PDB file of C-alpha atoms in Angstrom:
ATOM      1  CA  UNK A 852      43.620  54.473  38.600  1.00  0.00           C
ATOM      2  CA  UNK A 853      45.236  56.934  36.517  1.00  0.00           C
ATOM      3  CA  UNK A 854      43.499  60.095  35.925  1.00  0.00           C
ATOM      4  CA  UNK A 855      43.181  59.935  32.239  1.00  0.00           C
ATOM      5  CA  UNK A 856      42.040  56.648  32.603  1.00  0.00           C
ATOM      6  CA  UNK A 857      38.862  57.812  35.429  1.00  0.00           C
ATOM      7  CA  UNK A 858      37.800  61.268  33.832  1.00  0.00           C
ATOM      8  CA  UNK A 859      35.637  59.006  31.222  1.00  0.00           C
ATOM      9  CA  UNK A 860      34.377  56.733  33.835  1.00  0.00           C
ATOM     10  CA  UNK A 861      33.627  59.620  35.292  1.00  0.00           C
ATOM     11  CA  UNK A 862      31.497  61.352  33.317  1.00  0.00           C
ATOM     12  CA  UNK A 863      29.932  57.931  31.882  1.00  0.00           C
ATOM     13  CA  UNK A 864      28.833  56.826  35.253  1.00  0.00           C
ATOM     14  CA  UNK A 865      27.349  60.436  35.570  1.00  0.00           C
ATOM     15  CA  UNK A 866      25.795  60.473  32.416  1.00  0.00           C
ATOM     16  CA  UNK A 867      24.425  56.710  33.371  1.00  0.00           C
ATOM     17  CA  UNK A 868      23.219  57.544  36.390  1.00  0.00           C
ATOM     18  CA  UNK A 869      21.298  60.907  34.978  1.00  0.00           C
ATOM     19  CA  UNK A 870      19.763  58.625  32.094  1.00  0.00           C
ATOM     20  CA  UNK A 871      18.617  56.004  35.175  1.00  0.00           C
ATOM     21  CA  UNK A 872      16.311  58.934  36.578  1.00  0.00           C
ATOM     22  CA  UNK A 873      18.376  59.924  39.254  1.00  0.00           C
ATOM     23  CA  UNK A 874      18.641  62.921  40.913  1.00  0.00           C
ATOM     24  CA  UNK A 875      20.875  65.308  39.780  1.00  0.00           C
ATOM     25  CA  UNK A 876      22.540  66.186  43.085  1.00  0.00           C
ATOM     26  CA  UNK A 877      22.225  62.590  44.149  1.00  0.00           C
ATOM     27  CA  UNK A 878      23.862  61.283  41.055  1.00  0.00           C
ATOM     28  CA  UNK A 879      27.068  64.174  40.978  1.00  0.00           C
ATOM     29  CA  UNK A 880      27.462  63.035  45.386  1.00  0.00           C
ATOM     30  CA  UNK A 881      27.986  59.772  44.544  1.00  0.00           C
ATOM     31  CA  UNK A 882      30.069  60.070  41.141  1.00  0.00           C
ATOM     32  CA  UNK A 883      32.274  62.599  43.543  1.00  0.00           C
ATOM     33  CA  UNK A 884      32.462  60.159  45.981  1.00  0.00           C
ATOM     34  CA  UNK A 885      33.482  57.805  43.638  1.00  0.00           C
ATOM     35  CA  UNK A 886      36.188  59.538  41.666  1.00  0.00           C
ATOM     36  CA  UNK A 887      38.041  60.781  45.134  1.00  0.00           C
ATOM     37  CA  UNK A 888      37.974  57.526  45.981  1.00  0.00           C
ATOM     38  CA  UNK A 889      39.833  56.502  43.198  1.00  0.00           C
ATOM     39  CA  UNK A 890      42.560  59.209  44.000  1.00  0.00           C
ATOM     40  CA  UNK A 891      42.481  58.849  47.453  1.00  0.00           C
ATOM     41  CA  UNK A 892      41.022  56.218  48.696  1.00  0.00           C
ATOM     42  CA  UNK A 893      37.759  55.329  50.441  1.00  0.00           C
ATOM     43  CA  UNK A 894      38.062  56.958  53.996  1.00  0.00           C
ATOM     44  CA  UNK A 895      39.648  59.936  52.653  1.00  0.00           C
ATOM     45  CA  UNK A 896      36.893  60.421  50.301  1.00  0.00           C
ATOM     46  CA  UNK A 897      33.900  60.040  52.936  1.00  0.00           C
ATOM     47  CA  UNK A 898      35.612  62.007  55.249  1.00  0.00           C
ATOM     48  CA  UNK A 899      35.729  64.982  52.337  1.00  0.00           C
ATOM     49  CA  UNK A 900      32.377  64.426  51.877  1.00  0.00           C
ATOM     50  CA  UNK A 901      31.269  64.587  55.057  1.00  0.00           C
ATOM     51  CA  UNK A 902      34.110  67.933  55.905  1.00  0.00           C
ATOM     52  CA  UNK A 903      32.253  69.801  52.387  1.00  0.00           C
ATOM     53  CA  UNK A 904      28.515  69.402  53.431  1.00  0.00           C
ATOM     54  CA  UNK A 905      29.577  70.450  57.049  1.00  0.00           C
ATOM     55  CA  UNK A 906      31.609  73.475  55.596  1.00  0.00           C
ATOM     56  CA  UNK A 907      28.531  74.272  52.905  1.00  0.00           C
ATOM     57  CA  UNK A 908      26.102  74.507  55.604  1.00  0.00           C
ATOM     58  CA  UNK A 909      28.032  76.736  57.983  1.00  0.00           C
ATOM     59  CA  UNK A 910      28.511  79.182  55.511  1.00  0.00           C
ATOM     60  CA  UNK A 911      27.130  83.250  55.862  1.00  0.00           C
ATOM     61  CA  UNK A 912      26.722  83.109  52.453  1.00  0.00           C
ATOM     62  CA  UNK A 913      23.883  80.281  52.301  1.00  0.00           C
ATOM     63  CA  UNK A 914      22.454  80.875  55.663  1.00  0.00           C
ATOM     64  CA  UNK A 915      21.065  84.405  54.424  1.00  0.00           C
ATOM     65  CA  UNK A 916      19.209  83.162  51.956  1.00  0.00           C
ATOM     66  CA  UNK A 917      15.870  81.864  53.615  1.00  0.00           C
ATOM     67  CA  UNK A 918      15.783  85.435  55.591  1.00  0.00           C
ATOM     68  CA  UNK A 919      15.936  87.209  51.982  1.00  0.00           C
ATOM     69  CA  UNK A 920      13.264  84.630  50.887  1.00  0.00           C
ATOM     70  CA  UNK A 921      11.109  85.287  54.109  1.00  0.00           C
ATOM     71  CA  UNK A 922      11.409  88.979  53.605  1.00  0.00           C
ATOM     72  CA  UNK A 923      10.248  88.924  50.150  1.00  0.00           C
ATOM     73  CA  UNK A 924       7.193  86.362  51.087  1.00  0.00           C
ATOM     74  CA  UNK A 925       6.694  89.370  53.928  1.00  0.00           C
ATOM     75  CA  UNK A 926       6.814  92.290  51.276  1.00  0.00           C
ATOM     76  CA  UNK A 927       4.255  89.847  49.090  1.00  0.00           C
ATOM     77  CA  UNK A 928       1.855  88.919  52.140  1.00  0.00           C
ATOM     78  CA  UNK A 929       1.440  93.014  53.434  1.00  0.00           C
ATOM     79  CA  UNK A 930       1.138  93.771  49.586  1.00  0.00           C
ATOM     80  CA  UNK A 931       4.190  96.278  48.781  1.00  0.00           C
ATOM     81  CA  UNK A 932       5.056  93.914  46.196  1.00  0.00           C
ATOM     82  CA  UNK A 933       1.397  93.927  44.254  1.00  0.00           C
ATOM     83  CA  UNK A 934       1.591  97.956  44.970  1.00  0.00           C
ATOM     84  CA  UNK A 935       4.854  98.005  43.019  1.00  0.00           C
ATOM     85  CA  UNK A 936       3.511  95.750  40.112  1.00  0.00           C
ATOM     86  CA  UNK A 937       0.023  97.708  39.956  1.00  0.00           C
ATOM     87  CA  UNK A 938       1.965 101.085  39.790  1.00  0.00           C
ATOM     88  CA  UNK A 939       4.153 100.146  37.048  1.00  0.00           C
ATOM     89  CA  UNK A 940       1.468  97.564  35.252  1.00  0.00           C
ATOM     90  CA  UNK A 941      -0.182 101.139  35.402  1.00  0.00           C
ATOM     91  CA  UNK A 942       2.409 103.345  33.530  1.00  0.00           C
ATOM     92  CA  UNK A 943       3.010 100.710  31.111  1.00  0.00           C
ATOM     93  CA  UNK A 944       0.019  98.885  29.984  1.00  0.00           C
ATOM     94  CA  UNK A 945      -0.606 100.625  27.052  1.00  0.00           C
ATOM     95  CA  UNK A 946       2.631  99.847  25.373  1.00  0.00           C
ATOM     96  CA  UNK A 947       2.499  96.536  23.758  1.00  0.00           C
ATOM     97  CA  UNK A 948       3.651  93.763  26.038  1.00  0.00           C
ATOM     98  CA  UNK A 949       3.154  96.351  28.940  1.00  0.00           C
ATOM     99  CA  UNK A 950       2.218  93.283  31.433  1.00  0.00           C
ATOM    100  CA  UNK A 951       5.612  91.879  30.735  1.00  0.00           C
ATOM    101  CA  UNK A 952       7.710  95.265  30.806  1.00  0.00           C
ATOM    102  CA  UNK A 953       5.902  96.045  34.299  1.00  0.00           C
ATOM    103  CA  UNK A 954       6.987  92.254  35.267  1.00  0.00           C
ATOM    104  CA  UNK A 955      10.549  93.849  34.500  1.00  0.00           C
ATOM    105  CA  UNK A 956      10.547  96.705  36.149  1.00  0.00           C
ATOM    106  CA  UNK A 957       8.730  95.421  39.915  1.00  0.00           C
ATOM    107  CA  UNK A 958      11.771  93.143  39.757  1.00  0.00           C
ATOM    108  CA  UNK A 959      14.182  95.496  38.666  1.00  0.00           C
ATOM    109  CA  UNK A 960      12.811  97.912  41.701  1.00  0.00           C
ATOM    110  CA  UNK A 961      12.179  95.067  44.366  1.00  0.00           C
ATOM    111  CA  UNK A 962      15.371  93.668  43.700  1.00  0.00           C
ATOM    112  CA  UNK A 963      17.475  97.319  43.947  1.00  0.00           C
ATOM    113  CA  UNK A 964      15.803  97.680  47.124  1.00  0.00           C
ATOM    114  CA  UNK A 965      15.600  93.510  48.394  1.00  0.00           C
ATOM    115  CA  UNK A 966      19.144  93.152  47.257  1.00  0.00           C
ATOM    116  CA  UNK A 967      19.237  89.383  46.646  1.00  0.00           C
ATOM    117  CA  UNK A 968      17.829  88.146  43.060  1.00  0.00           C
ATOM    118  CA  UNK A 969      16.475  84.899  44.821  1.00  0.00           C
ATOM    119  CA  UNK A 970      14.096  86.551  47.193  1.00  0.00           C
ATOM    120  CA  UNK A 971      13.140  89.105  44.582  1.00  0.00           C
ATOM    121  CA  UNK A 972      12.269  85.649  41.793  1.00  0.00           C
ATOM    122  CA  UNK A 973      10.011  84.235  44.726  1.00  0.00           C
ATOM    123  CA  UNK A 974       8.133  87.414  45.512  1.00  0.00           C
ATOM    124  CA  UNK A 975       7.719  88.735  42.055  1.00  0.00           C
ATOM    125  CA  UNK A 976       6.562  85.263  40.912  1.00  0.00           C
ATOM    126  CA  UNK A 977       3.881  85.358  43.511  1.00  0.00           C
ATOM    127  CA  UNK A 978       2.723  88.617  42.078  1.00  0.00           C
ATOM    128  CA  UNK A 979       2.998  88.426  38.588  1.00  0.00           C
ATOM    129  CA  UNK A 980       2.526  85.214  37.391  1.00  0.00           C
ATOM    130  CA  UNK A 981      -1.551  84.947  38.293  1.00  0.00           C
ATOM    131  CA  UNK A 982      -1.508  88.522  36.727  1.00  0.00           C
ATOM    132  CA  UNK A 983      -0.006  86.832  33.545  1.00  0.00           C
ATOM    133  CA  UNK A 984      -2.291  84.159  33.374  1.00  0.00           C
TER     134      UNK A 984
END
């Protein structure tokens, strides 16, 4: 199939398949599948699929990320986080919106000192958002 020709079947079997109710990583695997298939044919395309979510799984890059996200749930559970939050909810909570500017600032500290912005979301969120309710 030519390629101008399977770009908009493409994207209309995506945009199908979204307005279904399917997933939205389910829906983009298979319409990937489906579209190197075209190109390449069928074995070649499983066997790319299969290859990427080995690849994507043995990466450093992912495989951090639950230790950053079990450090932060650490540094929420001993209570440096709510610490941080109280101090600055402290400083700032007679300026107006001071709850949300000491939101701003725990994460701005937690995250120069946690170093990934994922772990820092999870542990902040665990502080601040009952504080914001």
């Amino acid at each position: 199939m030519a390629i101008e020709v399977l770009v908009p079947v493409v994207f209309g079997l995506l945009f199908f398949l979204l307005v279904l109710g399917a997933h939205l990583g389910l829906a983009m695997s298979a319409v990937a599948i489906f579209g190197i298939s075209m190109i390449i044919g069928t074995d070649g395309a499983l066997s790319l699929a299969g290859l990427s979510v080995y690849e994507s799984a043995q990466s450093f890059d992912l495989s951090v990320i639950p230790l950053f996200v079990l450090m932060g749930t650490f540094a929420s559970k001993s209570g440096i986080s709510s610490d941080l939050f109280a101090a600055f909810n402290t400083w700032l909570h007679r300026r107006r919106g001071g709850l949300a500017h000491a939101s701003i600032a725990a994460c701005a500290a937690f995250g120069a000192v946690c170093g990934s912005s994922l772990a820092t979301a999870a542990t902040m969120g665990q502080v601040a958002i009952p504080e914001m309710r």
